[in-house]
Every structure is written in structure tokens, then in C-alpha cells.
Amino acid sequence: MRENLERVGRKSRNPGGKIFIGCMLLLLYLPILVLAFYSFTTSANIGSVHGFTMDNYINLFSNEELRSMILGTALLAGGSAFLSTVLGTLGAIGAFYSRKLTKSFVGAVNQVPVINADVVTGFSVCIMLVVVLGIDKSSYVPLVVGHVVLSAPFVFLSVVPRLKQMDASLYEAAMDLGATPRQALTKVVLPQIQPGIVSGFALAVTLSLDDYFIASYTKPATFDTISTYVVNATKGSQTEIKTALWALSTLIFLIVVLAVAVMNLSKAGSQAKTQG
């Protein structure tokens, strides 16, 4: 027994695992940190530093074109994420309380948009809504529908594990105690799965911000998301716009880090209250 404990102790002190984790973290975050560093410089290209400045951030918020693009992208991400969260949550709850065959079918169907390539989804949504149904792309309907189709299945996958952790009889117990179906859903079921809903919403926002292919097929000609704008900007020669996008990338990364930290602290606080 003592020899086994000593062997485990030697393995735990093995620096190989820590070195591997450090290399992976370096591989993941070093490019972002380099970009963040150059966003505070006067350099027009990565590789040379001429001086430090805040002009890139000033240009980011003083340029009307960039401000409109950021605002439009934020509204699109928030609106499509809200719709995706509602549909994905209701779908997960419906599948959870359905029979086994129906639950398996819905789960399998939900996997298709997750695995399917974004370019196929975007092209299909464009053909269905614009060509077949005749909906004008300038109405933003195809763009919103495309992002909902992209994000809702991921919300479904975020909510289902929380439902499986919940006691399935809570809904019926609430109704036996006099609650209406709506009250049982909103006051009993939804609070139990709230962390999954929040995670699904955050994931839907991220997917909308990150999407390029669906937006490029379904967006109006006069509208650009961050992804489509960045791709078009890198093809041009406007140095001021390119360096301002470095600043935008840095701000997005900081916002994501802050959001993850707040969610983790909130989760830790709720667990502490539950254990206390």
C-alpha cells in the first residue's frame, strides 16, 4: 500500500503534464496576446514596433462605418441568441418529457445542424427563404433565421444535461400541489435549468459573432457583420481600418474573459449558498 502511494506521489510530481498544459495554453493564447500587443502600437504590420499609442481604439469608436458595423452585429447576435434560447430551451423541455422514441428522434435530428457545415446551412436557408418563399434579403429575415438555425441546436445541447440532472417528477409534483402548467414550468422547471439556459445563450451569441458563411449568403448587400467586414477589410489596403480591427479583436477577447469569469464566480457563489 505504501509503495502504491509513493508511486502516485511521484506521478503527481511529474512535470511532464504541467509542461504539456503550458504548451497548449501558450498555443491557444499567444496569438491573441500578440494581436493585443500590436493593437497598442503604431505598427501597420505584425513584426515591427514603432511606438505605443491608443489611436487604434480611438479610430475604432470614432469611425462611423465601424460603429454601425459593431452595433448591427451586436443587435443581430442578441436578437438571434434570444430566439435561439427560447426555441432551444422549449425544444429540450419538450423532448425531455416526451416518450423515449420521440426523445431519441428529436435528439438525433438536433445533431444534424450541429455536424452540418455552415456553408451548407447558409446556402440552404438562402435558397429556401429567398428563392422558394420569395422573402427579400433586405428584410433581414433570412439572416436572422440562418443564425437561429445555427444556434438553437447548441442551446438544446446546453439545456438537456441540466434537465437530466433535475428530478423529472418536479413538474408533475408542482401541478399536484395546485400549480398551473405555466406556473410549474416558469417557477419550478426553468429555475432548475437556468445555468444551462444562460450557457446556451452565451454560446448562441458567440456563434452569431463568429459566423461568416451563413451571414455572407443571407445578409443584405448593405449590411456587414464583424466576420464579413473583417474578411473584406483584409483584402483592402486601408491600414487605419485594419489596425482598428486589431483593437476590436482585443476588446472582444477581454469581454469574453470577463463574461466567463462572472459566470464562474456566480456559479461558485450559488454552489456555496446551496452547500451552506
PDB file of C-alpha atoms in Angstrom:
ATOM      1  CA  MET A   1       0.000   0.000   0.000  1.00  0.00           C
ATOM      2  CA  ARG A   2       2.789   2.382   0.910  1.00  0.00           C
ATOM      3  CA  GLU A   3       4.597   1.661  -2.335  1.00  0.00           C
ATOM      4  CA  ASN A   4       1.464   2.461  -4.346  1.00  0.00           C
ATOM      5  CA  LEU A   5       1.037   5.780  -2.540  1.00  0.00           C
ATOM      6  CA  GLU A   6       4.668   6.678  -3.215  1.00  0.00           C
ATOM      7  CA  ARG A   7       4.233   5.776  -6.892  1.00  0.00           C
ATOM      8  CA  VAL A   8       1.154   8.006  -7.145  1.00  0.00           C
ATOM      9  CA  GLY A   9       3.062  10.801  -5.449  1.00  0.00           C
ATOM     10  CA  ARG A  10       5.916  10.543  -7.914  1.00  0.00           C
ATOM     11  CA  LYS A  11       3.460  10.662 -10.831  1.00  0.00           C
ATOM     12  CA  SER A  12       1.759  13.736  -9.405  1.00  0.00           C
ATOM     13  CA  ARG A  13       5.140  15.476  -9.196  1.00  0.00           C
ATOM     14  CA  ASN A  14       5.941  14.608 -12.799  1.00  0.00           C
ATOM     15  CA  PRO A  15       6.416  17.950 -14.588  1.00  0.00           C
ATOM     16  CA  GLY A  16       5.555  16.474 -17.997  1.00  0.00           C
ATOM     17  CA  GLY A  17       1.833  17.071 -17.585  1.00  0.00           C
ATOM     18  CA  LYS A  18       2.324  20.665 -16.472  1.00  0.00           C
ATOM     19  CA  ILE A  19       4.666  21.337 -19.380  1.00  0.00           C
ATOM     20  CA  PHE A  20       2.140  19.908 -21.827  1.00  0.00           C
ATOM     21  CA  ILE A  21      -0.678  22.030 -20.389  1.00  0.00           C
ATOM     22  CA  GLY A  22       1.565  25.100 -20.502  1.00  0.00           C
ATOM     23  CA  CYS A  23       2.408  24.478 -24.165  1.00  0.00           C
ATOM     24  CA  MET A  24      -1.264  24.072 -25.049  1.00  0.00           C
ATOM     25  CA  LEU A  25      -2.199  27.290 -23.252  1.00  0.00           C
ATOM     26  CA  LEU A  26       0.658  29.092 -24.982  1.00  0.00           C
ATOM     27  CA  LEU A  27      -0.502  27.785 -28.361  1.00  0.00           C
ATOM     28  CA  LEU A  28      -4.064  28.935 -27.682  1.00  0.00           C
ATOM     29  CA  TYR A  29      -3.439  32.373 -26.215  1.00  0.00           C
ATOM     30  CA  LEU A  30      -0.110  33.594 -27.588  1.00  0.00           C
ATOM     31  CA  PRO A  31      -1.546  34.691 -31.000  1.00  0.00           C
ATOM     32  CA  ILE A  32      -4.294  36.635 -29.226  1.00  0.00           C
ATOM     33  CA  LEU A  33      -1.813  38.276 -26.871  1.00  0.00           C
ATOM     34  CA  VAL A  34       0.436  39.238 -29.795  1.00  0.00           C
ATOM     35  CA  LEU A  35      -2.525  40.833 -31.568  1.00  0.00           C
ATOM     36  CA  ALA A  36      -3.496  42.657 -28.377  1.00  0.00           C
ATOM     37  CA  PHE A  37       0.065  43.947 -28.016  1.00  0.00           C
ATOM     38  CA  TYR A  38       0.159  45.330 -31.559  1.00  0.00           C
ATOM     39  CA  SER A  39      -3.244  46.973 -31.096  1.00  0.00           C
ATOM     40  CA  PHE A  40      -1.466  49.440 -28.773  1.00  0.00           C
ATOM     41  CA  THR A  41       1.275  50.270 -31.281  1.00  0.00           C
ATOM     42  CA  THR A  42       1.606  52.478 -34.341  1.00  0.00           C
ATOM     43  CA  SER A  43       2.718  49.499 -36.446  1.00  0.00           C
ATOM     44  CA  ALA A  44       0.847  48.839 -39.657  1.00  0.00           C
ATOM     45  CA  ASN A  45       2.062  45.232 -39.877  1.00  0.00           C
ATOM     46  CA  ILE A  46       2.826  42.493 -37.404  1.00  0.00           C
ATOM     47  CA  GLY A  47       6.568  42.144 -36.941  1.00  0.00           C
ATOM     48  CA  SER A  48       7.768  45.694 -36.294  1.00  0.00           C
ATOM     49  CA  VAL A  49       7.063  48.069 -33.411  1.00  0.00           C
ATOM     50  CA  HIS A  50       7.380  51.819 -33.968  1.00  0.00           C
ATOM     51  CA  GLY A  51       5.732  53.168 -30.832  1.00  0.00           C
ATOM     52  CA  PHE A  52       2.817  52.849 -28.445  1.00  0.00           C
ATOM     53  CA  THR A  53      -0.483  54.634 -28.950  1.00  0.00           C
ATOM     54  CA  MET A  54      -4.242  54.439 -28.275  1.00  0.00           C
ATOM     55  CA  ASP A  55      -5.131  55.671 -31.761  1.00  0.00           C
ATOM     56  CA  ASN A  56      -6.405  52.278 -32.879  1.00  0.00           C
ATOM     57  CA  TYR A  57      -9.026  52.295 -30.129  1.00  0.00           C
ATOM     58  CA  ILE A  58      -9.912  55.919 -30.825  1.00  0.00           C
ATOM     59  CA  ASN A  59     -10.369  55.145 -34.516  1.00  0.00           C
ATOM     60  CA  LEU A  60     -12.493  52.125 -33.651  1.00  0.00           C
ATOM     61  CA  PHE A  61     -15.115  54.257 -31.932  1.00  0.00           C
ATOM     62  CA  SER A  62     -14.753  57.444 -33.979  1.00  0.00           C
ATOM     63  CA  ASN A  63     -15.232  55.770 -37.378  1.00  0.00           C
ATOM     64  CA  GLU A  64     -18.939  55.832 -38.270  1.00  0.00           C
ATOM     65  CA  GLU A  65     -18.673  52.798 -40.521  1.00  0.00           C
ATOM     66  CA  LEU A  66     -17.066  50.704 -37.794  1.00  0.00           C
ATOM     67  CA  ARG A  67     -19.561  51.870 -35.173  1.00  0.00           C
ATOM     68  CA  SER A  68     -22.509  50.935 -37.384  1.00  0.00           C
ATOM     69  CA  MET A  69     -20.993  47.538 -38.127  1.00  0.00           C
ATOM     70  CA  ILE A  70     -20.386  46.777 -34.434  1.00  0.00           C
ATOM     71  CA  LEU A  71     -23.865  47.928 -33.402  1.00  0.00           C
ATOM     72  CA  GLY A  72     -25.552  45.927 -36.156  1.00  0.00           C
ATOM     73  CA  THR A  73     -23.570  42.817 -35.257  1.00  0.00           C
ATOM     74  CA  ALA A  74     -24.412  43.195 -31.555  1.00  0.00           C
ATOM     75  CA  LEU A  75     -28.134  43.606 -32.284  1.00  0.00           C
ATOM     76  CA  LEU A  76     -28.088  40.593 -34.595  1.00  0.00           C
ATOM     77  CA  ALA A  77     -26.219  38.460 -32.049  1.00  0.00           C
ATOM     78  CA  GLY A  78     -28.502  39.467 -29.177  1.00  0.00           C
ATOM     79  CA  GLY A  79     -31.754  39.064 -31.119  1.00  0.00           C
ATOM     80  CA  SER A  80     -30.883  35.747 -32.746  1.00  0.00           C
ATOM     81  CA  ALA A  81     -29.467  34.421 -29.458  1.00  0.00           C
ATOM     82  CA  PHE A  82     -32.706  35.297 -27.655  1.00  0.00           C
ATOM     83  CA  LEU A  83     -34.824  33.494 -30.245  1.00  0.00           C
ATOM     84  CA  SER A  84     -32.422  30.545 -30.279  1.00  0.00           C
ATOM     85  CA  THR A  85     -32.522  30.318 -26.487  1.00  0.00           C
ATOM     86  CA  VAL A  86     -36.324  30.301 -26.402  1.00  0.00           C
ATOM     87  CA  LEU A  87     -36.645  27.697 -29.156  1.00  0.00           C
ATOM     88  CA  GLY A  88     -33.764  25.526 -27.948  1.00  0.00           C
ATOM     89  CA  THR A  89     -34.983  25.563 -24.333  1.00  0.00           C
ATOM     90  CA  LEU A  90     -38.581  24.732 -25.236  1.00  0.00           C
ATOM     91  CA  GLY A  91     -37.374  22.002 -27.585  1.00  0.00           C
ATOM     92  CA  ALA A  92     -35.179  20.483 -24.874  1.00  0.00           C
ATOM     93  CA  ILE A  93     -38.002  20.544 -22.319  1.00  0.00           C
ATOM     94  CA  GLY A  94     -40.459  19.059 -24.799  1.00  0.00           C
ATOM     95  CA  ALA A  95     -38.055  16.276 -25.752  1.00  0.00           C
ATOM     96  CA  PHE A  96     -37.216  15.589 -22.102  1.00  0.00           C
ATOM     97  CA  TYR A  97     -40.854  14.979 -21.178  1.00  0.00           C
ATOM     98  CA  SER A  98     -41.648  13.034 -24.345  1.00  0.00           C
ATOM     99  CA  ARG A  99     -41.631   9.291 -24.830  1.00  0.00           C
ATOM    100  CA  LYS A 100     -38.349   7.502 -25.380  1.00  0.00           C
ATOM    101  CA  LEU A 101     -38.771   7.113 -29.146  1.00  0.00           C
ATOM    102  CA  THR A 102     -39.722  10.765 -29.628  1.00  0.00           C
ATOM    103  CA  LYS A 103     -36.867  11.892 -27.386  1.00  0.00           C
ATOM    104  CA  SER A 104     -34.348   9.857 -29.370  1.00  0.00           C
ATOM    105  CA  PHE A 105     -35.711  11.157 -32.686  1.00  0.00           C
ATOM    106  CA  VAL A 106     -35.570  14.812 -31.616  1.00  0.00           C
ATOM    107  CA  GLY A 107     -32.047  14.353 -30.251  1.00  0.00           C
ATOM    108  CA  ALA A 108     -30.876  12.768 -33.495  1.00  0.00           C
ATOM    109  CA  VAL A 109     -32.496  15.475 -35.648  1.00  0.00           C
ATOM    110  CA  ASN A 110     -30.898  18.154 -33.464  1.00  0.00           C
ATOM    111  CA  GLN A 111     -27.450  16.714 -34.197  1.00  0.00           C
ATOM    112  CA  VAL A 112     -27.736  17.366 -37.941  1.00  0.00           C
ATOM    113  CA  PRO A 113     -27.348  21.195 -37.848  1.00  0.00           C
ATOM    114  CA  VAL A 114     -24.525  20.805 -35.312  1.00  0.00           C
ATOM    115  CA  ILE A 115     -22.491  18.495 -37.534  1.00  0.00           C
ATOM    116  CA  ASN A 116     -23.553  20.057 -40.832  1.00  0.00           C
ATOM    117  CA  ALA A 117     -21.164  22.529 -42.452  1.00  0.00           C
ATOM    118  CA  ASP A 118     -22.086  26.201 -42.041  1.00  0.00           C
ATOM    119  CA  VAL A 119     -21.754  26.818 -45.768  1.00  0.00           C
ATOM    120  CA  VAL A 120     -24.419  24.173 -46.456  1.00  0.00           C
ATOM    121  CA  THR A 121     -26.729  25.661 -43.840  1.00  0.00           C
ATOM    122  CA  GLY A 122     -26.306  29.189 -45.186  1.00  0.00           C
ATOM    123  CA  PHE A 123     -26.833  28.173 -48.801  1.00  0.00           C
ATOM    124  CA  SER A 124     -29.903  26.085 -47.901  1.00  0.00           C
ATOM    125  CA  VAL A 125     -31.505  28.867 -45.852  1.00  0.00           C
ATOM    126  CA  CYS A 126     -30.870  31.338 -48.671  1.00  0.00           C
ATOM    127  CA  ILE A 127     -32.482  29.071 -51.286  1.00  0.00           C
ATOM    128  CA  MET A 128     -35.462  28.209 -49.065  1.00  0.00           C
ATOM    129  CA  LEU A 129     -36.338  31.724 -47.912  1.00  0.00           C
ATOM    130  CA  VAL A 130     -35.162  33.924 -50.767  1.00  0.00           C
ATOM    131  CA  VAL A 131     -35.658  31.754 -53.845  1.00  0.00           C
ATOM    132  CA  VAL A 132     -38.553  29.475 -52.851  1.00  0.00           C
ATOM    133  CA  LEU A 133     -40.537  31.706 -50.478  1.00  0.00           C
ATOM    134  CA  GLY A 134     -39.527  34.974 -52.136  1.00  0.00           C
ATOM    135  CA  ILE A 135     -38.509  36.796 -48.944  1.00  0.00           C
ATOM    136  CA  ASP A 136     -36.424  39.881 -49.654  1.00  0.00           C
ATOM    137  CA  LYS A 137     -32.921  39.695 -48.193  1.00  0.00           C
ATOM    138  CA  SER A 138     -33.121  43.392 -47.288  1.00  0.00           C
ATOM    139  CA  SER A 139     -35.719  42.478 -44.647  1.00  0.00           C
ATOM    140  CA  TYR A 140     -33.012  40.746 -42.539  1.00  0.00           C
ATOM    141  CA  VAL A 141     -35.356  37.759 -42.094  1.00  0.00           C
ATOM    142  CA  PRO A 142     -33.080  35.256 -43.898  1.00  0.00           C
ATOM    143  CA  LEU A 143     -30.089  36.444 -41.859  1.00  0.00           C
ATOM    144  CA  VAL A 144     -31.881  36.103 -38.519  1.00  0.00           C
ATOM    145  CA  VAL A 145     -33.387  32.736 -39.460  1.00  0.00           C
ATOM    146  CA  GLY A 146     -29.977  31.468 -40.551  1.00  0.00           C
ATOM    147  CA  HIS A 147     -28.388  32.410 -37.228  1.00  0.00           C
ATOM    148  CA  VAL A 148     -31.265  30.868 -35.274  1.00  0.00           C
ATOM    149  CA  VAL A 149     -30.875  27.641 -37.253  1.00  0.00           C
ATOM    150  CA  LEU A 150     -27.174  27.738 -36.442  1.00  0.00           C
ATOM    151  CA  SER A 151     -27.507  28.456 -32.710  1.00  0.00           C
ATOM    152  CA  ALA A 152     -30.711  26.782 -31.478  1.00  0.00           C
ATOM    153  CA  PRO A 153     -29.321  23.209 -31.627  1.00  0.00           C
ATOM    154  CA  PHE A 154     -26.397  24.241 -29.417  1.00  0.00           C
ATOM    155  CA  VAL A 155     -28.811  25.761 -26.887  1.00  0.00           C
ATOM    156  CA  PHE A 156     -30.692  22.453 -26.945  1.00  0.00           C
ATOM    157  CA  LEU A 157     -27.465  20.600 -26.137  1.00  0.00           C
ATOM    158  CA  SER A 158     -26.682  23.034 -23.292  1.00  0.00           C
ATOM    159  CA  VAL A 159     -30.084  22.640 -21.635  1.00  0.00           C
ATOM    160  CA  VAL A 160     -30.515  18.848 -21.942  1.00  0.00           C
ATOM    161  CA  PRO A 161     -27.769  17.944 -19.395  1.00  0.00           C
ATOM    162  CA  ARG A 162     -29.389  20.234 -16.820  1.00  0.00           C
ATOM    163  CA  LEU A 163     -32.735  18.570 -17.411  1.00  0.00           C
ATOM    164  CA  LYS A 164     -31.169  15.145 -16.897  1.00  0.00           C
ATOM    165  CA  GLN A 165     -29.748  16.315 -13.560  1.00  0.00           C
ATOM    166  CA  MET A 166     -33.190  17.515 -12.460  1.00  0.00           C
ATOM    167  CA  ASP A 167     -35.797  15.277 -10.863  1.00  0.00           C
ATOM    168  CA  ALA A 168     -38.225  14.521 -13.690  1.00  0.00           C
ATOM    169  CA  SER A 169     -41.166  14.373 -11.287  1.00  0.00           C
ATOM    170  CA  LEU A 170     -40.850  18.009 -10.166  1.00  0.00           C
ATOM    171  CA  TYR A 171     -43.173  19.242 -12.908  1.00  0.00           C
ATOM    172  CA  GLU A 172     -45.942  16.796 -12.025  1.00  0.00           C
ATOM    173  CA  ALA A 173     -45.409  17.380  -8.298  1.00  0.00           C
ATOM    174  CA  ALA A 174     -45.898  21.122  -8.774  1.00  0.00           C
ATOM    175  CA  MET A 175     -49.140  20.526 -10.659  1.00  0.00           C
ATOM    176  CA  ASP A 176     -50.351  18.113  -7.955  1.00  0.00           C
ATOM    177  CA  LEU A 177     -49.798  20.896  -5.422  1.00  0.00           C
ATOM    178  CA  GLY A 178     -52.073  23.238  -7.368  1.00  0.00           C
ATOM    179  CA  ALA A 179     -49.758  24.967  -9.845  1.00  0.00           C
ATOM    180  CA  THR A 180     -50.914  25.532 -13.403  1.00  0.00           C
ATOM    181  CA  PRO A 181     -48.787  24.079 -16.226  1.00  0.00           C
ATOM    182  CA  ARG A 182     -47.399  27.557 -16.897  1.00  0.00           C
ATOM    183  CA  GLN A 183     -46.543  28.117 -13.232  1.00  0.00           C
ATOM    184  CA  ALA A 184     -44.924  24.690 -12.972  1.00  0.00           C
ATOM    185  CA  LEU A 185     -42.784  25.493 -15.990  1.00  0.00           C
ATOM    186  CA  THR A 186     -41.750  29.037 -15.053  1.00  0.00           C
ATOM    187  CA  LYS A 187     -41.422  28.648 -11.266  1.00  0.00           C
ATOM    188  CA  VAL A 188     -40.145  25.093 -10.935  1.00  0.00           C
ATOM    189  CA  VAL A 189     -38.547  23.763 -14.133  1.00  0.00           C
ATOM    190  CA  LEU A 190     -36.876  26.898 -15.536  1.00  0.00           C
ATOM    191  CA  PRO A 191     -35.087  27.850 -12.274  1.00  0.00           C
ATOM    192  CA  GLN A 192     -33.640  24.337 -12.127  1.00  0.00           C
ATOM    193  CA  ILE A 193     -32.162  24.569 -15.621  1.00  0.00           C
ATOM    194  CA  GLN A 194     -31.211  28.265 -15.536  1.00  0.00           C
ATOM    195  CA  PRO A 195     -27.430  27.653 -15.730  1.00  0.00           C
ATOM    196  CA  GLY A 196     -27.910  25.637 -18.915  1.00  0.00           C
ATOM    197  CA  ILE A 197     -30.085  28.364 -20.411  1.00  0.00           C
ATOM    198  CA  VAL A 198     -27.505  31.045 -19.612  1.00  0.00           C
ATOM    199  CA  SER A 199     -24.716  28.928 -21.073  1.00  0.00           C
ATOM    200  CA  GLY A 200     -26.797  28.283 -24.184  1.00  0.00           C
ATOM    201  CA  PHE A 201     -27.488  31.992 -24.643  1.00  0.00           C
ATOM    202  CA  ALA A 202     -23.788  32.856 -24.278  1.00  0.00           C
ATOM    203  CA  LEU A 203     -22.896  30.156 -26.786  1.00  0.00           C
ATOM    204  CA  ALA A 204     -25.543  31.423 -29.227  1.00  0.00           C
ATOM    205  CA  VAL A 205     -24.130  34.955 -29.009  1.00  0.00           C
ATOM    206  CA  THR A 206     -20.631  33.622 -29.676  1.00  0.00           C
ATOM    207  CA  LEU A 207     -21.771  31.574 -32.671  1.00  0.00           C
ATOM    208  CA  SER A 208     -23.537  34.571 -34.177  1.00  0.00           C
ATOM    209  CA  LEU A 209     -20.497  36.804 -33.725  1.00  0.00           C
ATOM    210  CA  ASP A 210     -18.206  34.155 -35.189  1.00  0.00           C
ATOM    211  CA  ASP A 211     -20.344  33.152 -38.186  1.00  0.00           C
ATOM    212  CA  TYR A 212     -19.190  34.092 -41.669  1.00  0.00           C
ATOM    213  CA  PHE A 213     -20.660  31.650 -44.200  1.00  0.00           C
ATOM    214  CA  ILE A 214     -24.334  31.914 -43.203  1.00  0.00           C
ATOM    215  CA  ALA A 215     -24.118  35.696 -42.961  1.00  0.00           C
ATOM    216  CA  SER A 216     -22.386  36.010 -46.322  1.00  0.00           C
ATOM    217  CA  TYR A 217     -25.222  34.097 -48.029  1.00  0.00           C
ATOM    218  CA  THR A 218     -28.194  35.646 -46.228  1.00  0.00           C
ATOM    219  CA  LYS A 219     -27.253  39.222 -45.280  1.00  0.00           C
ATOM    220  CA  PRO A 220     -28.446  42.315 -47.164  1.00  0.00           C
ATOM    221  CA  ALA A 221     -25.899  43.856 -49.502  1.00  0.00           C
ATOM    222  CA  THR A 222     -25.585  46.991 -47.348  1.00  0.00           C
ATOM    223  CA  PHE A 223     -25.084  45.158 -44.063  1.00  0.00           C
ATOM    224  CA  ASP A 224     -21.910  43.627 -42.628  1.00  0.00           C
ATOM    225  CA  THR A 225     -21.256  41.562 -39.521  1.00  0.00           C
ATOM    226  CA  ILE A 226     -17.876  41.629 -37.837  1.00  0.00           C
ATOM    227  CA  SER A 227     -16.817  38.448 -39.638  1.00  0.00           C
ATOM    228  CA  THR A 228     -17.816  39.552 -43.129  1.00  0.00           C
ATOM    229  CA  TYR A 229     -16.394  43.039 -42.559  1.00  0.00           C
ATOM    230  CA  VAL A 230     -13.040  41.670 -41.353  1.00  0.00           C
ATOM    231  CA  VAL A 231     -12.727  39.372 -44.383  1.00  0.00           C
ATOM    232  CA  ASN A 232     -13.448  42.244 -46.771  1.00  0.00           C
ATOM    233  CA  ALA A 233     -11.187  44.648 -44.891  1.00  0.00           C
ATOM    234  CA  THR A 234      -8.189  42.317 -45.017  1.00  0.00           C
ATOM    235  CA  LYS A 235      -8.458  42.292 -48.808  1.00  0.00           C
ATOM    236  CA  GLY A 236      -8.119  46.054 -48.984  1.00  0.00           C
ATOM    237  CA  SER A 237      -5.266  48.417 -48.254  1.00  0.00           C
ATOM    238  CA  GLN A 238      -6.836  50.648 -45.577  1.00  0.00           C
ATOM    239  CA  THR A 239      -4.264  50.427 -42.805  1.00  0.00           C
ATOM    240  CA  GLU A 240      -6.314  52.521 -40.375  1.00  0.00           C
ATOM    241  CA  ILE A 241      -9.267  50.135 -40.638  1.00  0.00           C
ATOM    242  CA  LYS A 242      -7.067  47.046 -40.304  1.00  0.00           C
ATOM    243  CA  THR A 243      -5.335  48.240 -37.154  1.00  0.00           C
ATOM    244  CA  ALA A 244      -8.658  49.342 -35.656  1.00  0.00           C
ATOM    245  CA  LEU A 245      -9.874  45.774 -36.141  1.00  0.00           C
ATOM    246  CA  TRP A 246      -6.909  44.622 -34.054  1.00  0.00           C
ATOM    247  CA  ALA A 247      -8.301  46.757 -31.253  1.00  0.00           C
ATOM    248  CA  LEU A 248     -11.781  45.333 -31.823  1.00  0.00           C
ATOM    249  CA  SER A 249     -10.448  41.768 -31.562  1.00  0.00           C
ATOM    250  CA  THR A 250      -8.727  42.635 -28.295  1.00  0.00           C
ATOM    251  CA  LEU A 251     -11.896  44.124 -26.826  1.00  0.00           C
ATOM    252  CA  ILE A 252     -13.961  41.083 -27.833  1.00  0.00           C
ATOM    253  CA  PHE A 253     -11.424  38.797 -26.153  1.00  0.00           C
ATOM    254  CA  LEU A 254     -11.479  40.865 -22.945  1.00  0.00           C
ATOM    255  CA  ILE A 255     -15.291  40.876 -22.889  1.00  0.00           C
ATOM    256  CA  VAL A 256     -15.371  37.100 -23.298  1.00  0.00           C
ATOM    257  CA  VAL A 257     -12.826  36.616 -20.494  1.00  0.00           C
ATOM    258  CA  LEU A 258     -14.838  38.922 -18.228  1.00  0.00           C
ATOM    259  CA  ALA A 259     -18.103  37.142 -19.048  1.00  0.00           C
ATOM    260  CA  VAL A 260     -16.597  33.721 -18.318  1.00  0.00           C
ATOM    261  CA  ALA A 261     -15.151  34.980 -15.031  1.00  0.00           C
ATOM    262  CA  VAL A 262     -18.504  36.447 -13.944  1.00  0.00           C
ATOM    263  CA  MET A 263     -20.352  33.236 -14.856  1.00  0.00           C
ATOM    264  CA  ASN A 264     -17.860  31.084 -12.939  1.00  0.00           C
ATOM    265  CA  LEU A 265     -17.961  33.344  -9.875  1.00  0.00           C
ATOM    266  CA  SER A 266     -21.752  33.365  -9.957  1.00  0.00           C
ATOM    267  CA  LYS A 267     -21.826  29.585 -10.228  1.00  0.00           C
ATOM    268  CA  ALA A 268     -19.370  29.216  -7.352  1.00  0.00           C
ATOM    269  CA  GLY A 269     -21.437  31.604  -5.230  1.00  0.00           C
ATOM    270  CA  SER A 270     -24.678  29.719  -5.879  1.00  0.00           C
ATOM    271  CA  GLN A 271     -22.993  26.388  -5.042  1.00  0.00           C
ATOM    272  CA  ALA A 272     -21.624  27.857  -1.820  1.00  0.00           C
ATOM    273  CA  LYS A 273     -25.099  29.037  -0.808  1.00  0.00           C
ATOM    274  CA  THR A 274     -26.560  25.620  -1.593  1.00  0.00           C
ATOM    275  CA  GLN A 275     -23.932  23.813   0.472  1.00  0.00           C
ATOM    276  CA  GLY A 276     -24.274  26.321   3.286  1.00  0.00           C
TER     277      GLY A 276
END
